[in-house]
Amino acid sequence: MHLKKTDNNTIIEIIKVIFPNMNQTSDIGVHHKTIYTKKLQESIVKSEIEAKKLFGEVLVNRDKVERTRNALSILSRFKFLFCLPSAIVKNIDKGEYDVVINDYMRVRNLFESRDVPIFQAALAEINLHIENLIKKLQNELKSMPITVEQQKRIIRYLINLDCPFDPAWDAIRSRSDYISDTIKSIYTFYRSLDKGESGQKSKPHSAKFKYMQQPDPVPMNITFAEEMCNTMTENFPDLWKIGQAYFNCELKSIIDVSKTEDIKNMVMSLMQTFCKTIRSAIIPHTLDSSERNSLGSWSNPDLRDMALYLPELLRSVRSTYATLIKLDLPRDALNIISTLLLDLRIHCMVVLFKQTINQIKLLEEDWNILFNKKISSVTNLPVKFEQLVQDVIQVVKESVLSSERGDSSLLKNPTALKELHRQVENVLTAFYNLLQDLTSGENSSDDEDNSPAVSQLIGTPVNSYRENNNKNYSPPWEHKLLITLSNSMYTRNVVLDNIFRAFVSSGYPKPGEAVQNTKLKLENLEKSILEKYLERKSDPLVGTIEPSMYLGKFDWDSKLQPTDIQPYAKECINNLIHVHAEVNSVSPALLDMILPQVVQTIAEELYRLMSCVRKFSTTGAQQARTDVLALREFFSHYLTENARLHFQDALDIIPKLEQCEEQKIQEILRQVRPRMKIQMVCLHSVKNGPNKVTKETF
């Protein structure tokens, strides 16, 4: 304020107000009044200056203050608009996209049409944040792995934000690319491990690699195929679901009908890639040469490992196929996998049978004969063979022949059926070859001491059964022939029939042709074995008859009266007993096959020797007829028709005798019988005994 010039009276009045206790009647001089007035005036001026310092700027900026007040009033009224950019940033950081979208749509509805610069500036900043959010959501939409529900939610966000692209199709494309890249990454990874390349191996971005988690002896190509099945089972259904949601208008996106062919191509491409990579690892022979060259070759695992793990892989592929069937995929896409599954089933069947063939080839004969009611006079070899075949029948039935949803019947497929018959034939032939190998040549361990001599008369004692404490001791070659012959007969008459019934009861087609062919082979093998044994036993036996007969310069024109059968005849009986004991120790059932043949050769040799005699004396004729009749009687249980004829022919060659001379022969024979009762019992006991075993047993 500005003070006007005052008079003394006024000053006095002011002084009175300031100093009320001052006496009005006091004698105040004019001079003193003037002093007080000046001091008071100076104080007032000083106060005025101080007041200007304190309130001058406020007073000067009064208009500015009013404008600020008006601006604050506007900010308070439109606080939502101006605070929204900060709120958007906070909500984006917290992932509360629904809140951001709701606020953004509200702001647009309220202020987008107002042509107010400050509003437009605020909207511009908000739009900048929204563009960044769209980019962020687009990256999240394409980032894998991500669930279908998450993708649907992001697609809804982007559509509500009016993004300038089709988020639904981007989701489909990114998921397809992810699966394709994953397949390639897994393939590259396992191929590098299969080749044994050095260096640090990095996992593909998709998966949990079982090989890296837990080292195991599973072949690399099997592990790879299992991983591929897991990848398709886990990821492909999501691609199909998001694609179906797109074309069923579930994503609220504008549908581009032209993309129908694109998504079909995606599906077909993934199916083909999946199947071709598995084929390259497991069944490369089903690919053409160009595909094999482009995909590369895998190492060949051991057949035993493949037989062990292929059924498990087959179950994994079937599980993947079942998952895809539930998606209601196009028939063309499913056919690609069903064809792979069919080829895998055939390959698995072949591998299982081949592994069985290898196991059969590795069977070892222990030459220990089993004697019981069910199995008579055979070793464990046919039993082991039958068990191996029974096992593979069951495994193939469970893992290959069993049909699941979408599977075609393997036995109705001509290729599979043909391959099955071929493998069954190979399995049966493998055992035939094994038996054949056991009789193809003498064991080198059989030395001369073990080879039987057949004449004690000419200085080569008959080989006796000697104990051998050597753990590696193997029976003589003749015993091996007999054992193998018995095993072959048991296989032909029992095992093959059991195998035939096992195939039929398990749902296989009847393997009649394979079984019949094998039986014919075994019959021929038995004939061959029998010939070898007879050659081994009969030829030396027959070869000793003549030298033994004429031992000591014996002559059929001799005048010596006969009192017994000749030593050569006794030796023939003893030699036959030796053969009888040898055969009986292996298999009594073989007696009727072998001994008649040996007897027939003896009869033939006797007939030959008798026909070569130049002259018989009466006593010589008596001796000859005694010997022939004795041998025929001792061998009566094993006489073939030819043997009877040969004995009779030998008797016919010998000169006829008078009745009294014939009576002398009968008397000698009556004396021989009790003396050689043991020999007769040895030849007849098993045949006539209660435990008689014949060919029909087999």
Short mmCIF file of C-alpha atoms in Angstrom, two decimals, residues 396-692:
data_model
loop_
_atom_site.label_atom_id
_atom_site.label_comp_id
_atom_site.label_asym_id
_atom_site.label_seq_id
_atom_site.Cartn_x
_atom_site.Cartn_y
_atom_site.Cartn_z
CA VAL A 396 4.82 -112.05 -32.58
CA LYS A 397 1.17 -112.61 -31.73
CA GLU A 398 1.19 -110.00 -28.95
CA SER A 399 3.32 -107.35 -30.62
CA VAL A 400 2.68 -107.77 -34.35
CA LEU A 401 -0.44 -109.75 -35.14
CA SER A 402 -2.71 -108.13 -32.56
CA SER A 403 -4.83 -105.45 -34.22
CA GLU A 404 -5.71 -102.18 -32.54
CA ARG A 405 -7.92 -99.32 -33.64
CA GLY A 406 -7.11 -98.37 -37.21
CA ASP A 407 -4.82 -101.39 -37.75
CA SER A 408 -5.38 -103.59 -40.73
CA SER A 409 -5.19 -107.35 -40.24
CA LEU A 410 -1.61 -108.34 -40.95
CA LEU A 411 -2.64 -111.83 -42.00
CA LYS A 412 -4.87 -110.40 -44.73
CA ASN A 413 -1.95 -108.61 -46.32
CA PRO A 414 -0.43 -110.76 -49.11
CA THR A 415 3.10 -109.42 -48.56
CA ALA A 416 2.98 -110.03 -44.82
CA LEU A 417 1.45 -113.47 -45.25
CA LYS A 418 4.10 -114.50 -47.74
CA GLU A 419 6.85 -113.23 -45.45
CA LEU A 420 5.34 -115.08 -42.48
CA HIS A 421 5.33 -118.42 -44.33
CA ARG A 422 8.92 -117.81 -45.44
CA GLN A 423 10.10 -117.08 -41.91
CA VAL A 424 8.30 -120.10 -40.44
CA GLU A 425 9.98 -122.26 -43.07
CA ASN A 426 13.35 -120.69 -42.20
CA VAL A 427 12.87 -121.33 -38.47
CA LEU A 428 12.06 -124.99 -38.98
CA THR A 429 14.85 -125.39 -41.52
CA ALA A 430 17.32 -123.87 -39.04
CA PHE A 431 16.77 -126.74 -36.64
CA TYR A 432 17.02 -129.27 -39.45
CA ASN A 433 20.36 -127.71 -40.41
CA LEU A 434 21.48 -127.92 -36.80
CA LEU A 435 20.75 -131.63 -36.66
CA GLN A 436 22.41 -132.10 -40.00
CA ASP A 437 25.54 -130.30 -38.80
CA LEU A 438 25.72 -132.59 -35.77
CA THR A 439 26.04 -135.57 -38.10
CA SER A 440 28.03 -134.00 -40.92
CA GLY A 441 31.40 -135.29 -39.74
CA GLU A 442 33.11 -137.10 -36.90
CA ASN A 443 34.13 -135.12 -33.91
CA SER A 444 37.86 -134.58 -33.85
CA SER A 445 37.91 -135.57 -30.20
CA ASP A 446 36.96 -139.12 -31.12
CA ASP A 447 40.30 -140.86 -31.31
CA GLU A 448 41.10 -144.36 -32.36
CA ASP A 449 40.59 -145.65 -28.84
CA ASN A 450 36.97 -144.67 -29.03
CA SER A 451 36.35 -146.22 -32.43
CA PRO A 452 34.88 -149.70 -31.98
CA ALA A 453 36.68 -152.79 -33.14
CA VAL A 454 34.49 -155.78 -33.76
CA SER A 455 36.68 -158.86 -33.50
CA GLN A 456 38.40 -160.39 -30.55
CA LEU A 457 39.37 -163.39 -32.63
CA ILE A 458 41.65 -161.46 -34.91
CA GLY A 459 43.26 -159.41 -32.17
CA THR A 460 41.16 -156.23 -32.08
CA PRO A 461 39.15 -156.28 -28.85
CA VAL A 462 35.66 -154.91 -28.86
CA ASN A 463 35.54 -151.46 -27.38
CA SER A 464 33.99 -151.52 -23.95
CA TYR A 465 32.13 -148.71 -22.23
CA ARG A 466 34.78 -146.95 -20.26
CA GLU A 467 34.20 -144.34 -17.64
CA ASN A 468 35.72 -140.96 -18.30
CA ASN A 469 35.99 -138.42 -15.54
CA ASN A 470 36.77 -135.61 -17.93
CA LYS A 471 34.01 -133.02 -17.72
CA ASN A 472 34.43 -132.25 -21.42
CA TYR A 473 34.00 -135.88 -22.37
CA SER A 474 31.72 -136.40 -25.33
CA PRO A 475 30.16 -139.72 -26.31
CA PRO A 476 31.54 -141.77 -29.19
CA TRP A 477 30.61 -140.80 -32.68
CA GLU A 478 28.20 -143.74 -33.02
CA HIS A 479 26.33 -142.58 -29.92
CA LYS A 480 26.06 -139.09 -31.32
CA LEU A 481 24.57 -140.47 -34.51
CA LEU A 482 22.03 -142.45 -32.54
CA ILE A 483 21.15 -139.54 -30.28
CA THR A 484 20.70 -137.22 -33.25
CA LEU A 485 18.62 -139.83 -35.02
CA SER A 486 16.37 -140.13 -31.97
CA ASN A 487 16.09 -136.35 -31.69
CA SER A 488 15.18 -136.10 -35.35
CA MET A 489 12.44 -138.70 -35.02
CA TYR A 490 11.06 -137.02 -31.91
CA THR A 491 11.11 -133.66 -33.65
CA ARG A 492 9.38 -135.03 -36.73
CA ASN A 493 6.66 -136.92 -34.89
CA VAL A 494 6.08 -134.79 -31.79
CA VAL A 495 7.71 -131.37 -31.84
CA LEU A 496 6.57 -130.34 -35.32
CA ASP A 497 3.01 -131.36 -34.54
CA ASN A 498 3.13 -129.33 -31.31
CA ILE A 499 4.45 -126.35 -33.23
CA PHE A 500 1.72 -126.74 -35.85
CA ARG A 501 -0.96 -126.71 -33.14
CA ALA A 502 0.67 -123.72 -31.44
CA PHE A 503 0.53 -121.68 -34.65
CA VAL A 504 -3.11 -122.57 -35.26
CA SER A 505 -4.25 -121.97 -31.67
CA SER A 506 -2.55 -118.55 -31.70
CA GLY A 507 -4.47 -117.43 -34.77
CA TYR A 508 -1.76 -117.94 -37.37
CA PRO A 509 -2.51 -119.46 -40.75
CA LYS A 510 -1.77 -123.18 -40.77
CA PRO A 511 1.93 -123.74 -41.51
CA GLY A 512 1.12 -127.06 -43.14
CA GLU A 513 3.51 -126.72 -46.06
CA ALA A 514 6.45 -125.64 -43.91
CA VAL A 515 5.87 -128.43 -41.40
CA GLN A 516 5.46 -131.05 -44.11
CA ASN A 517 8.59 -129.91 -45.94
CA THR A 518 10.57 -130.09 -42.71
CA LYS A 519 9.24 -133.56 -41.96
CA LEU A 520 10.40 -134.73 -45.37
CA LYS A 521 13.82 -133.23 -44.77
CA LEU A 522 14.03 -134.93 -41.39
CA GLU A 523 13.02 -138.26 -42.89
CA ASN A 524 15.83 -137.97 -45.41
CA LEU A 525 18.19 -136.92 -42.64
CA GLU A 526 17.21 -139.96 -40.60
CA LYS A 527 17.92 -142.21 -43.56
CA SER A 528 21.29 -140.55 -43.97
CA ILE A 529 22.11 -140.92 -40.27
CA LEU A 530 21.01 -144.54 -40.33
CA GLU A 531 23.21 -145.22 -43.34
CA LYS A 532 26.17 -143.60 -41.60
CA TYR A 533 25.62 -145.62 -38.46
CA LEU A 534 25.13 -148.87 -40.31
CA GLU A 535 28.20 -148.16 -42.38
CA ARG A 536 30.09 -147.47 -39.20
CA LYS A 537 28.87 -150.61 -37.45
CA SER A 538 27.85 -153.15 -40.11
CA ASP A 539 30.78 -152.92 -42.48
CA PRO A 540 33.47 -153.68 -39.87
CA LEU A 541 31.23 -156.32 -38.30
CA VAL A 542 30.59 -158.07 -41.58
CA GLY A 543 34.20 -157.63 -42.61
CA THR A 544 35.41 -159.75 -39.67
CA ILE A 545 33.16 -162.72 -40.39
CA GLU A 546 35.27 -164.25 -43.15
CA PRO A 547 38.69 -163.90 -41.44
CA SER A 548 37.19 -165.18 -38.19
CA MET A 549 35.51 -168.06 -40.01
CA TYR A 550 38.77 -169.36 -41.45
CA LEU A 551 40.91 -168.62 -38.45
CA GLY A 552 43.34 -171.49 -37.71
CA LYS A 553 43.18 -172.71 -41.30
CA PHE A 554 39.69 -174.02 -40.83
CA ASP A 555 38.20 -175.80 -43.87
CA TRP A 556 34.59 -176.82 -44.54
CA ASP A 557 35.91 -180.07 -45.96
CA SER A 558 37.20 -180.96 -42.49
CA LYS A 559 36.40 -184.31 -40.89
CA LEU A 560 36.14 -182.80 -37.38
CA GLN A 561 32.80 -183.63 -35.73
CA PRO A 562 30.84 -180.50 -34.69
CA THR A 563 30.04 -180.10 -30.98
CA ASP A 564 29.23 -176.39 -30.84
CA ILE A 565 28.72 -173.43 -33.10
CA GLN A 566 31.87 -171.95 -34.59
CA PRO A 567 33.62 -169.00 -32.84
CA TYR A 568 32.84 -166.68 -35.76
CA ALA A 569 29.09 -167.31 -35.17
CA LYS A 570 29.45 -166.53 -31.48
CA GLU A 571 31.37 -163.42 -32.42
CA CYS A 572 28.56 -162.34 -34.76
CA ILE A 573 26.10 -162.79 -31.89
CA ASN A 574 28.31 -160.89 -29.47
CA ASN A 575 28.85 -158.10 -31.98
CA LEU A 576 25.12 -157.79 -32.51
CA ILE A 577 24.64 -157.73 -28.74
CA HIS A 578 27.17 -154.90 -28.63
CA VAL A 579 25.20 -152.97 -31.22
CA HIS A 580 21.98 -153.83 -29.38
CA ALA A 581 23.40 -152.50 -26.11
CA GLU A 582 24.69 -149.35 -27.77
CA VAL A 583 21.35 -148.59 -29.45
CA ASN A 584 19.38 -149.52 -26.37
CA SER A 585 21.48 -147.20 -24.21
CA VAL A 586 20.45 -144.31 -26.43
CA SER A 587 16.95 -145.17 -27.55
CA PRO A 588 15.23 -148.55 -27.42
CA ALA A 589 12.86 -147.27 -30.09
CA LEU A 590 15.70 -147.42 -32.60
CA LEU A 591 16.28 -151.14 -32.16
CA ASP A 592 13.69 -152.12 -34.74
CA MET A 593 15.26 -149.72 -37.22
CA ILE A 594 18.91 -150.64 -36.81
CA LEU A 595 19.25 -154.25 -35.75
CA PRO A 596 17.22 -155.70 -38.65
CA GLN A 597 19.53 -153.88 -41.04
CA VAL A 598 22.63 -155.27 -39.29
CA VAL A 599 21.15 -158.77 -39.26
CA GLN A 600 20.35 -158.51 -42.94
CA THR A 601 23.95 -157.62 -43.77
CA ILE A 602 25.14 -160.60 -41.71
CA ALA A 603 22.70 -162.87 -43.54
CA GLU A 604 23.87 -161.52 -46.89
CA GLU A 605 27.50 -162.10 -45.93
CA LEU A 606 26.78 -165.63 -44.73
CA TYR A 607 25.01 -166.42 -47.96
CA ARG A 608 27.98 -165.04 -49.92
CA LEU A 609 30.51 -166.98 -47.87
CA MET A 610 28.57 -170.22 -48.13
CA SER A 611 28.19 -169.82 -51.86
CA CYS A 612 31.98 -169.43 -52.11
CA VAL A 613 32.74 -172.74 -50.40
CA ARG A 614 34.14 -175.18 -52.95
CA LYS A 615 33.39 -178.36 -51.08
CA PHE A 616 31.56 -179.42 -47.94
CA SER A 617 32.35 -182.57 -46.08
CA THR A 618 29.48 -184.18 -44.20
CA THR A 619 30.81 -182.86 -40.91
CA GLY A 620 31.53 -179.52 -42.55
CA ALA A 621 27.94 -179.38 -43.82
CA GLN A 622 26.71 -180.22 -40.32
CA GLN A 623 28.84 -177.41 -38.87
CA ALA A 624 27.71 -174.92 -41.49
CA ARG A 625 24.00 -175.74 -41.06
CA THR A 626 24.40 -175.58 -37.27
CA ASP A 627 25.99 -172.12 -37.47
CA VAL A 628 23.39 -170.74 -39.88
CA LEU A 629 20.45 -172.16 -37.95
CA ALA A 630 21.87 -170.87 -34.65
CA LEU A 631 22.37 -167.39 -36.04
CA ARG A 632 18.91 -167.35 -37.56
CA GLU A 633 17.40 -168.39 -34.23
CA PHE A 634 19.34 -165.84 -32.19
CA PHE A 635 18.46 -163.11 -34.67
CA SER A 636 14.85 -164.21 -35.09
CA HIS A 637 13.36 -161.07 -33.52
CA TYR A 638 15.13 -158.84 -36.03
CA LEU A 639 14.76 -160.80 -39.23
CA THR A 640 13.54 -158.92 -42.25
CA GLU A 641 12.03 -160.76 -45.16
CA ASN A 642 15.27 -160.34 -47.08
CA ALA A 643 17.26 -161.64 -44.14
CA ARG A 644 15.05 -164.74 -43.97
CA LEU A 645 15.60 -165.33 -47.67
CA HIS A 646 19.36 -164.94 -47.33
CA PHE A 647 19.52 -167.37 -44.41
CA GLN A 648 17.39 -169.81 -46.35
CA ASP A 649 19.52 -169.40 -49.46
CA ALA A 650 22.61 -170.09 -47.37
CA LEU A 651 21.01 -173.27 -46.03
CA ASP A 652 20.02 -174.29 -49.54
CA ILE A 653 23.62 -174.00 -50.73
CA ILE A 654 24.85 -176.29 -47.97
CA PRO A 655 24.50 -179.98 -49.00
CA LYS A 656 21.49 -181.86 -47.68
CA LEU A 657 22.08 -184.29 -44.83
CA GLU A 658 20.55 -187.50 -43.69
CA GLN A 659 17.93 -187.43 -40.98
CA CYS A 660 20.30 -188.79 -38.39
CA GLU A 661 22.81 -186.11 -39.27
CA GLU A 662 20.06 -183.45 -38.98
CA GLN A 663 19.22 -184.80 -35.55
CA LYS A 664 22.84 -184.32 -34.57
CA ILE A 665 22.48 -180.62 -35.56
CA GLN A 666 19.34 -180.27 -33.41
CA GLU A 667 21.12 -181.86 -30.50
CA ILE A 668 23.97 -179.37 -30.78
CA LEU A 669 21.46 -176.49 -30.90
CA ARG A 670 19.69 -177.78 -27.75
CA GLN A 671 23.04 -177.72 -25.98
CA VAL A 672 23.91 -174.27 -27.26
CA ARG A 673 20.68 -172.65 -26.05
CA PRO A 674 21.28 -173.02 -22.29
CA ARG A 675 24.96 -172.21 -22.66
CA MET A 676 24.15 -168.98 -24.50
CA LYS A 677 20.94 -168.08 -22.67
CA ILE A 678 22.42 -164.79 -21.51
CA GLN A 679 23.18 -163.76 -25.08
CA MET A 680 19.66 -164.65 -26.15
CA VAL A 681 18.18 -162.67 -23.26
CA CYS A 682 20.35 -159.68 -24.14
CA LEU A 683 18.94 -159.63 -27.66
CA HIS A 684 15.31 -160.13 -26.64
CA SER A 685 14.86 -158.49 -23.22
CA VAL A 686 14.05 -154.95 -24.28
CA LYS A 687 11.96 -156.01 -27.21
CA ASN A 688 9.78 -158.28 -25.10
CA GLY A 689 10.01 -156.39 -21.83
CA PRO A 690 7.32 -154.29 -20.11
CA ASN A 691 9.07 -151.02 -20.98
CA LYS A 692 9.15 -151.70 -24.69
#
